[in-house]
């Protein structure tokens, strides 16, 4: 090989080496998918930072929308005051990391099985299980540690306890019971002091509904500022109304303390002696079929009835004494 050819080969090798070095020094760019995957694996994800797979960085999201990856497991059982399993409801797992940041744990919504047991992902920090149950709250603030099986106690909410009876005190079964704000309530924005507003009486004429009560504040709620000291604007009275076939509607205002008594308060239904019947016609006296007629008590505005005007006729049988306003639709 000539000297000229040898020089050209050395020059080409030098150029190739420089190009390779420059390529190696270039910063690597990451795909959105890999960026999101890396963000979702951080157990300390918090508001305004990594928000899970596919989320853009720096966008900022609310704490309830953020999830963190699991790290280990949490496992246990929810029981009642007597140690019996609570076999309904679910737990929502939150994570509070070592720096006090809070986020929900991905795949951390755990239904309780028939024995009240649960198992789910943990995180690198403290796990707070939020109980979702129609009639129970934690007996105390709950906290879980990864790898440690626990037993959690949930107590019943206090209940408003009543009974539907006739004038002789005999139970009226199957009565539809509704709970509303009293007619003389001064604050229209006030909340009902109960968790449900509709129920029915059992074979003994009895019914009960859970009262509202704030659950104990756990470490995750405290870190999120979700434990306000102000009292919810709830009333301490409720209007309880009952209706049953063959009986006139009954209603009374109940103080919450009455629901704590040793015996239930009573809503008395009188026999249905009043009735309204009529014929629905247009301006020329022609019957109007397939219409709906509403009857509303003028003395008890919460009491309303409806009747289908089949072939233009309608009837309301189980009414209380007093005037009613009728409206046809």
mmCIF file of C-alpha atoms in Angstrom, residues 3-260:
data_model
loop_
_atom_site.group_PDB
_atom_site.id
_atom_site.type_symbol
_atom_site.label_atom_id
_atom_site.label_comp_id
_atom_site.label_asym_id
_atom_site.label_seq_id
_atom_site.Cartn_x
_atom_site.Cartn_y
_atom_site.Cartn_z
ATOM 1 C CA UNK A 3 2.014 6.197 1.538
ATOM 2 C CA UNK A 4 -0.824 8.290 0.039
ATOM 3 C CA UNK A 5 -3.344 5.483 0.442
ATOM 4 C CA UNK A 6 -2.183 4.904 4.010
ATOM 5 C CA UNK A 7 -2.709 8.608 4.854
ATOM 6 C CA UNK A 8 -6.256 8.547 3.419
ATOM 7 C CA UNK A 9 -7.149 5.506 5.537
ATOM 8 C CA UNK A 10 -5.851 7.159 8.706
ATOM 9 C CA UNK A 11 -7.817 10.332 7.908
ATOM 10 C CA UNK A 12 -11.069 8.386 7.347
ATOM 11 C CA UNK A 13 -10.629 6.502 10.640
ATOM 12 C CA UNK A 14 -10.096 9.774 12.538
ATOM 13 C CA UNK A 15 -13.256 11.312 11.051
ATOM 14 C CA UNK A 16 -15.273 8.220 11.989
ATOM 15 C CA UNK A 17 -13.964 8.296 15.563
ATOM 16 C CA UNK A 18 -14.877 11.974 16.005
ATOM 17 C CA UNK A 19 -18.394 11.370 14.625
ATOM 18 C CA UNK A 20 -18.916 8.428 16.981
ATOM 19 C CA UNK A 21 -17.754 10.493 19.963
ATOM 20 C CA UNK A 22 -20.144 13.355 19.099
ATOM 21 C CA UNK A 23 -23.089 10.943 18.750
ATOM 22 C CA UNK A 24 -22.303 9.381 22.131
ATOM 23 C CA UNK A 25 -22.209 12.796 23.820
ATOM 24 C CA UNK A 26 -25.646 13.882 22.501
ATOM 25 C CA UNK A 27 -28.414 14.066 25.231
ATOM 26 C CA UNK A 28 -30.961 11.258 24.974
ATOM 27 C CA UNK A 29 -34.634 12.200 24.531
ATOM 28 C CA UNK A 30 -37.304 10.024 26.146
ATOM 29 C CA UNK A 31 -40.605 9.079 24.645
ATOM 30 C CA UNK A 32 -43.786 10.264 26.370
ATOM 31 C CA UNK A 33 -44.535 6.661 27.249
ATOM 32 C CA UNK A 34 -41.227 6.101 29.013
ATOM 33 C CA UNK A 35 -41.522 9.503 30.707
ATOM 34 C CA UNK A 36 -44.936 8.558 32.072
ATOM 35 C CA UNK A 37 -43.794 5.119 33.191
ATOM 36 C CA UNK A 38 -40.873 6.603 35.076
ATOM 37 C CA UNK A 39 -43.169 9.114 36.768
ATOM 38 C CA UNK A 40 -45.685 6.497 37.854
ATOM 39 C CA UNK A 41 -43.071 4.453 39.690
ATOM 40 C CA UNK A 42 -42.268 7.176 42.238
ATOM 41 C CA UNK A 43 -44.005 6.462 45.549
ATOM 42 C CA UNK A 44 -43.601 10.113 46.488
ATOM 43 C CA UNK A 45 -45.619 11.437 43.526
ATOM 44 C CA UNK A 46 -47.565 14.488 44.612
ATOM 45 C CA UNK A 47 -49.504 17.439 43.342
ATOM 46 C CA UNK A 48 -47.792 19.141 40.418
ATOM 47 C CA UNK A 49 -45.293 16.273 39.858
ATOM 48 C CA UNK A 50 -45.455 12.826 38.258
ATOM 49 C CA UNK A 51 -49.054 11.827 37.784
ATOM 50 C CA UNK A 52 -48.930 8.289 36.455
ATOM 51 C CA UNK A 53 -48.658 6.673 33.029
ATOM 52 C CA UNK A 54 -49.293 8.951 30.055
ATOM 53 C CA UNK A 55 -49.578 12.146 32.128
ATOM 54 C CA UNK A 56 -47.635 15.224 31.068
ATOM 55 C CA UNK A 57 -45.153 16.613 33.557
ATOM 56 C CA UNK A 58 -45.501 19.975 35.260
ATOM 57 C CA UNK A 59 -49.216 20.140 34.537
ATOM 58 C CA UNK A 60 -50.380 19.981 38.158
ATOM 59 C CA UNK A 61 -53.334 17.872 39.306
ATOM 60 C CA UNK A 62 -55.486 17.621 42.392
ATOM 61 C CA UNK A 63 -54.357 15.191 45.091
ATOM 62 C CA UNK A 64 -57.363 12.906 44.542
ATOM 63 C CA UNK A 65 -56.307 12.442 40.890
ATOM 64 C CA UNK A 66 -52.745 11.403 41.701
ATOM 65 C CA UNK A 67 -51.739 7.782 42.123
ATOM 66 C CA UNK A 68 -48.550 6.157 43.346
ATOM 67 C CA UNK A 69 -47.091 2.769 42.601
ATOM 68 C CA UNK A 70 -47.471 -0.035 45.123
ATOM 69 C CA UNK A 71 -44.506 -1.166 47.214
ATOM 70 C CA UNK A 72 -45.252 -4.404 49.048
ATOM 71 C CA UNK A 73 -48.722 -5.204 50.360
ATOM 72 C CA UNK A 74 -51.189 -4.423 53.116
ATOM 73 C CA UNK A 75 -53.608 -7.015 54.391
ATOM 74 C CA UNK A 76 -56.174 -7.328 57.141
ATOM 75 C CA UNK A 77 -59.773 -7.632 58.264
ATOM 76 C CA UNK A 78 -62.483 -5.115 59.185
ATOM 77 C CA UNK A 79 -64.678 -6.138 62.137
ATOM 78 C CA UNK A 80 -67.513 -4.584 64.126
ATOM 79 C CA UNK A 81 -67.613 -3.732 67.830
ATOM 80 C CA UNK A 82 -68.148 -7.403 68.733
ATOM 81 C CA UNK A 83 -65.361 -8.701 66.508
ATOM 82 C CA UNK A 84 -67.726 -9.989 63.801
ATOM 83 C CA UNK A 85 -66.627 -9.385 60.196
ATOM 84 C CA UNK A 86 -67.973 -6.382 58.286
ATOM 85 C CA UNK A 87 -68.748 -8.029 54.965
ATOM 86 C CA UNK A 88 -69.698 -5.028 52.841
ATOM 87 C CA UNK A 89 -68.236 -1.718 51.757
ATOM 88 C CA UNK A 90 -64.760 -0.974 50.453
ATOM 89 C CA UNK A 91 -61.444 0.614 51.376
ATOM 90 C CA UNK A 92 -59.678 3.338 49.381
ATOM 91 C CA UNK A 93 -55.935 3.364 50.070
ATOM 92 C CA UNK A 94 -53.977 6.613 50.417
ATOM 93 C CA UNK A 95 -50.207 6.981 50.865
ATOM 94 C CA UNK A 96 -48.371 9.486 53.041
ATOM 95 C CA UNK A 97 -44.660 9.376 52.226
ATOM 96 C CA UNK A 98 -41.764 10.249 54.538
ATOM 97 C CA UNK A 99 -41.881 13.882 53.385
ATOM 98 C CA UNK A 100 -45.560 14.226 54.275
ATOM 99 C CA UNK A 101 -46.884 14.218 50.697
ATOM 100 C CA UNK A 102 -50.172 12.408 50.096
ATOM 101 C CA UNK A 103 -51.513 10.568 47.045
ATOM 102 C CA UNK A 104 -53.923 7.764 46.302
ATOM 103 C CA UNK A 105 -52.442 4.342 45.636
ATOM 104 C CA UNK A 106 -53.046 2.988 42.158
ATOM 105 C CA UNK A 107 -55.302 -0.114 42.224
ATOM 106 C CA UNK A 108 -55.961 0.688 45.865
ATOM 107 C CA UNK A 109 -59.787 0.444 45.857
ATOM 108 C CA UNK A 110 -60.395 -2.784 47.771
ATOM 109 C CA UNK A 111 -63.842 -4.372 48.270
ATOM 110 C CA UNK A 112 -64.334 -6.143 51.585
ATOM 111 C CA UNK A 113 -65.159 -9.824 51.115
ATOM 112 C CA UNK A 114 -67.785 -11.760 53.084
ATOM 113 C CA UNK A 115 -65.314 -12.129 55.979
ATOM 114 C CA UNK A 116 -64.379 -8.453 55.964
ATOM 115 C CA UNK A 117 -60.899 -9.224 54.610
ATOM 116 C CA UNK A 118 -58.881 -7.114 52.199
ATOM 117 C CA UNK A 119 -55.477 -7.176 50.528
ATOM 118 C CA UNK A 120 -53.864 -4.602 48.281
ATOM 119 C CA UNK A 121 -50.747 -2.643 47.322
ATOM 120 C CA UNK A 122 -48.777 -0.638 49.844
ATOM 121 C CA UNK A 123 -46.302 2.206 49.273
ATOM 122 C CA UNK A 124 -43.040 3.520 50.656
ATOM 123 C CA UNK A 125 -44.643 5.314 53.567
ATOM 124 C CA UNK A 126 -47.792 5.150 55.686
ATOM 125 C CA UNK A 127 -50.991 3.750 54.172
ATOM 126 C CA UNK A 128 -54.314 5.271 55.265
ATOM 127 C CA UNK A 129 -57.415 3.170 54.438
ATOM 128 C CA UNK A 130 -60.523 5.287 53.816
ATOM 129 C CA UNK A 131 -63.686 3.318 54.667
ATOM 130 C CA UNK A 132 -66.701 3.666 52.402
ATOM 131 C CA UNK A 133 -69.688 2.092 54.122
ATOM 132 C CA UNK A 134 -73.348 3.187 54.366
ATOM 133 C CA UNK A 135 -73.640 2.771 58.136
ATOM 134 C CA UNK A 136 -70.155 2.522 59.689
ATOM 135 C CA UNK A 137 -67.068 4.649 60.326
ATOM 136 C CA UNK A 138 -63.651 3.720 61.757
ATOM 137 C CA UNK A 139 -63.685 3.413 65.537
ATOM 138 C CA UNK A 140 -60.389 5.329 65.521
ATOM 139 C CA UNK A 141 -57.999 6.743 62.939
ATOM 140 C CA UNK A 142 -56.652 3.844 60.879
ATOM 141 C CA UNK A 143 -53.076 3.382 59.591
ATOM 142 C CA UNK A 144 -51.417 0.455 57.811
ATOM 143 C CA UNK A 145 -47.766 -0.563 57.495
ATOM 144 C CA UNK A 146 -46.446 -2.612 54.558
ATOM 145 C CA UNK A 147 -46.120 -6.311 55.304
ATOM 146 C CA UNK A 148 -48.087 -6.233 58.580
ATOM 147 C CA UNK A 149 -51.554 -7.817 58.777
ATOM 148 C CA UNK A 150 -54.015 -5.885 60.964
ATOM 149 C CA UNK A 151 -57.546 -5.983 62.360
ATOM 150 C CA UNK A 152 -59.510 -2.741 62.015
ATOM 151 C CA UNK A 153 -62.658 -1.952 64.010
ATOM 152 C CA UNK A 154 -65.560 -0.079 62.408
ATOM 153 C CA UNK A 155 -68.406 1.125 64.589
ATOM 154 C CA UNK A 156 -72.003 1.776 63.663
ATOM 155 C CA UNK A 157 -73.122 5.330 63.098
ATOM 156 C CA UNK A 158 -75.764 6.518 65.567
ATOM 157 C CA UNK A 159 -79.227 6.043 64.125
ATOM 158 C CA UNK A 160 -82.544 7.837 64.128
ATOM 159 C CA UNK A 161 -85.057 5.200 65.274
ATOM 160 C CA UNK A 162 -88.780 5.463 64.662
ATOM 161 C CA UNK A 163 -91.997 3.484 64.299
ATOM 162 C CA UNK A 164 -95.150 3.885 62.196
ATOM 163 C CA UNK A 165 -98.383 3.033 64.024
ATOM 164 C CA UNK A 166 -102.150 3.520 63.804
ATOM 165 C CA UNK A 167 -104.145 5.515 66.424
ATOM 166 C CA UNK A 168 -104.310 2.410 68.664
ATOM 167 C CA UNK A 169 -100.535 1.918 68.544
ATOM 168 C CA UNK A 170 -100.668 -1.069 66.191
ATOM 169 C CA UNK A 171 -97.701 -1.300 63.816
ATOM 170 C CA UNK A 172 -98.176 -0.266 60.182
ATOM 171 C CA UNK A 173 -95.835 -2.373 58.056
ATOM 172 C CA UNK A 174 -94.523 -1.375 54.650
ATOM 173 C CA UNK A 175 -95.099 2.359 55.121
ATOM 174 C CA UNK A 176 -93.001 4.626 52.901
ATOM 175 C CA UNK A 177 -91.016 6.981 55.141
ATOM 176 C CA UNK A 178 -89.381 10.200 53.931
ATOM 177 C CA UNK A 179 -87.184 12.643 55.824
ATOM 178 C CA UNK A 180 -86.969 16.326 54.880
ATOM 179 C CA UNK A 181 -86.028 19.652 56.403
ATOM 180 C CA UNK A 182 -88.727 21.028 58.724
ATOM 181 C CA UNK A 183 -91.045 23.549 57.088
ATOM 182 C CA UNK A 184 -89.945 26.261 59.529
ATOM 183 C CA UNK A 185 -86.207 25.692 58.989
ATOM 184 C CA UNK A 186 -84.502 29.107 58.898
ATOM 185 C CA UNK A 187 -81.428 28.030 56.925
ATOM 186 C CA UNK A 188 -82.413 26.677 53.475
ATOM 187 C CA UNK A 189 -78.803 25.589 52.850
ATOM 188 C CA UNK A 190 -78.698 23.376 55.947
ATOM 189 C CA UNK A 191 -78.095 19.664 55.463
ATOM 190 C CA UNK A 192 -80.250 16.836 56.692
ATOM 191 C CA UNK A 193 -78.698 15.248 59.802
ATOM 192 C CA UNK A 194 -79.181 11.764 58.334
ATOM 193 C CA UNK A 195 -77.405 9.764 55.662
ATOM 194 C CA UNK A 196 -80.511 8.680 53.710
ATOM 195 C CA UNK A 197 -83.833 10.419 53.129
ATOM 196 C CA UNK A 198 -86.055 7.482 52.101
ATOM 197 C CA UNK A 199 -86.789 4.179 53.837
ATOM 198 C CA UNK A 200 -89.741 1.973 54.832
ATOM 199 C CA UNK A 201 -91.152 0.381 57.978
ATOM 200 C CA UNK A 202 -90.608 -3.323 58.685
ATOM 201 C CA UNK A 203 -93.094 -5.922 59.928
ATOM 202 C CA UNK A 204 -93.018 -4.300 63.382
ATOM 203 C CA UNK A 205 -93.597 -0.850 61.902
ATOM 204 C CA UNK A 206 -90.031 0.183 62.794
ATOM 205 C CA UNK A 207 -87.433 1.975 60.697
ATOM 206 C CA UNK A 208 -84.051 3.574 61.280
ATOM 207 C CA UNK A 209 -81.612 5.671 59.282
ATOM 208 C CA UNK A 210 -77.946 6.488 60.002
ATOM 209 C CA UNK A 211 -77.120 9.948 61.294
ATOM 210 C CA UNK A 212 -74.329 12.031 59.814
ATOM 211 C CA UNK A 213 -71.046 12.000 61.685
ATOM 212 C CA UNK A 214 -67.516 12.939 60.635
ATOM 213 C CA UNK A 215 -65.137 9.935 60.791
ATOM 214 C CA UNK A 216 -61.877 10.158 62.784
ATOM 215 C CA UNK A 217 -59.162 12.170 61.024
ATOM 216 C CA UNK A 218 -56.214 10.021 59.907
ATOM 217 C CA UNK A 219 -52.634 11.065 59.064
ATOM 218 C CA UNK A 220 -53.303 11.339 55.319
ATOM 219 C CA UNK A 221 -56.344 13.578 55.805
ATOM 220 C CA UNK A 222 -54.409 15.761 58.220
ATOM 221 C CA UNK A 223 -51.527 16.127 55.737
ATOM 222 C CA UNK A 224 -53.999 17.080 52.991
ATOM 223 C CA UNK A 225 -55.753 19.623 55.202
ATOM 224 C CA UNK A 226 -58.949 17.577 55.010
ATOM 225 C CA UNK A 227 -59.767 17.779 58.723
ATOM 226 C CA UNK A 228 -61.517 21.158 59.062
ATOM 227 C CA UNK A 229 -62.592 22.172 62.519
ATOM 228 C CA UNK A 230 -65.796 23.863 61.455
ATOM 229 C CA UNK A 231 -69.033 22.001 62.063
ATOM 230 C CA UNK A 232 -71.116 20.963 59.054
ATOM 231 C CA UNK A 233 -74.278 23.080 58.691
ATOM 232 C CA UNK A 234 -76.693 20.311 59.653
ATOM 233 C CA UNK A 235 -80.013 20.713 61.402
ATOM 234 C CA UNK A 236 -80.840 19.172 64.758
ATOM 235 C CA UNK A 237 -84.427 18.482 63.654
ATOM 236 C CA UNK A 238 -85.972 16.559 60.784
ATOM 237 C CA UNK A 239 -89.478 16.281 59.335
ATOM 238 C CA UNK A 240 -90.509 12.605 59.217
ATOM 239 C CA UNK A 241 -93.469 11.701 56.979
ATOM 240 C CA UNK A 242 -95.074 8.300 56.420
ATOM 241 C CA UNK A 243 -97.582 6.994 53.886
ATOM 242 C CA UNK A 244 -99.247 3.595 53.539
ATOM 243 C CA UNK A 245 -102.090 2.154 51.485
ATOM 244 C CA UNK A 246 -105.441 2.627 53.253
ATOM 245 C CA UNK A 247 -104.083 5.268 55.626
ATOM 246 C CA UNK A 248 -103.988 9.031 55.575
ATOM 247 C CA UNK A 249 -100.415 10.414 55.492
ATOM 248 C CA UNK A 250 -98.836 11.242 58.828
ATOM 249 C CA UNK A 251 -96.007 13.602 59.658
ATOM 250 C CA UNK A 252 -94.135 15.051 62.602
ATOM 251 C CA UNK A 253 -90.974 17.006 63.410
ATOM 252 C CA UNK A 254 -88.422 14.942 65.337
ATOM 253 C CA UNK A 255 -85.587 16.270 67.466
ATOM 254 C CA UNK A 256 -82.392 14.261 67.050
ATOM 255 C CA UNK A 257 -82.305 13.487 70.771
ATOM 256 C CA UNK A 258 -85.566 11.591 70.360
ATOM 257 C CA UNK A 259 -83.761 9.057 68.186
ATOM 258 C CA UNK A 260 -81.404 8.272 71.091
#
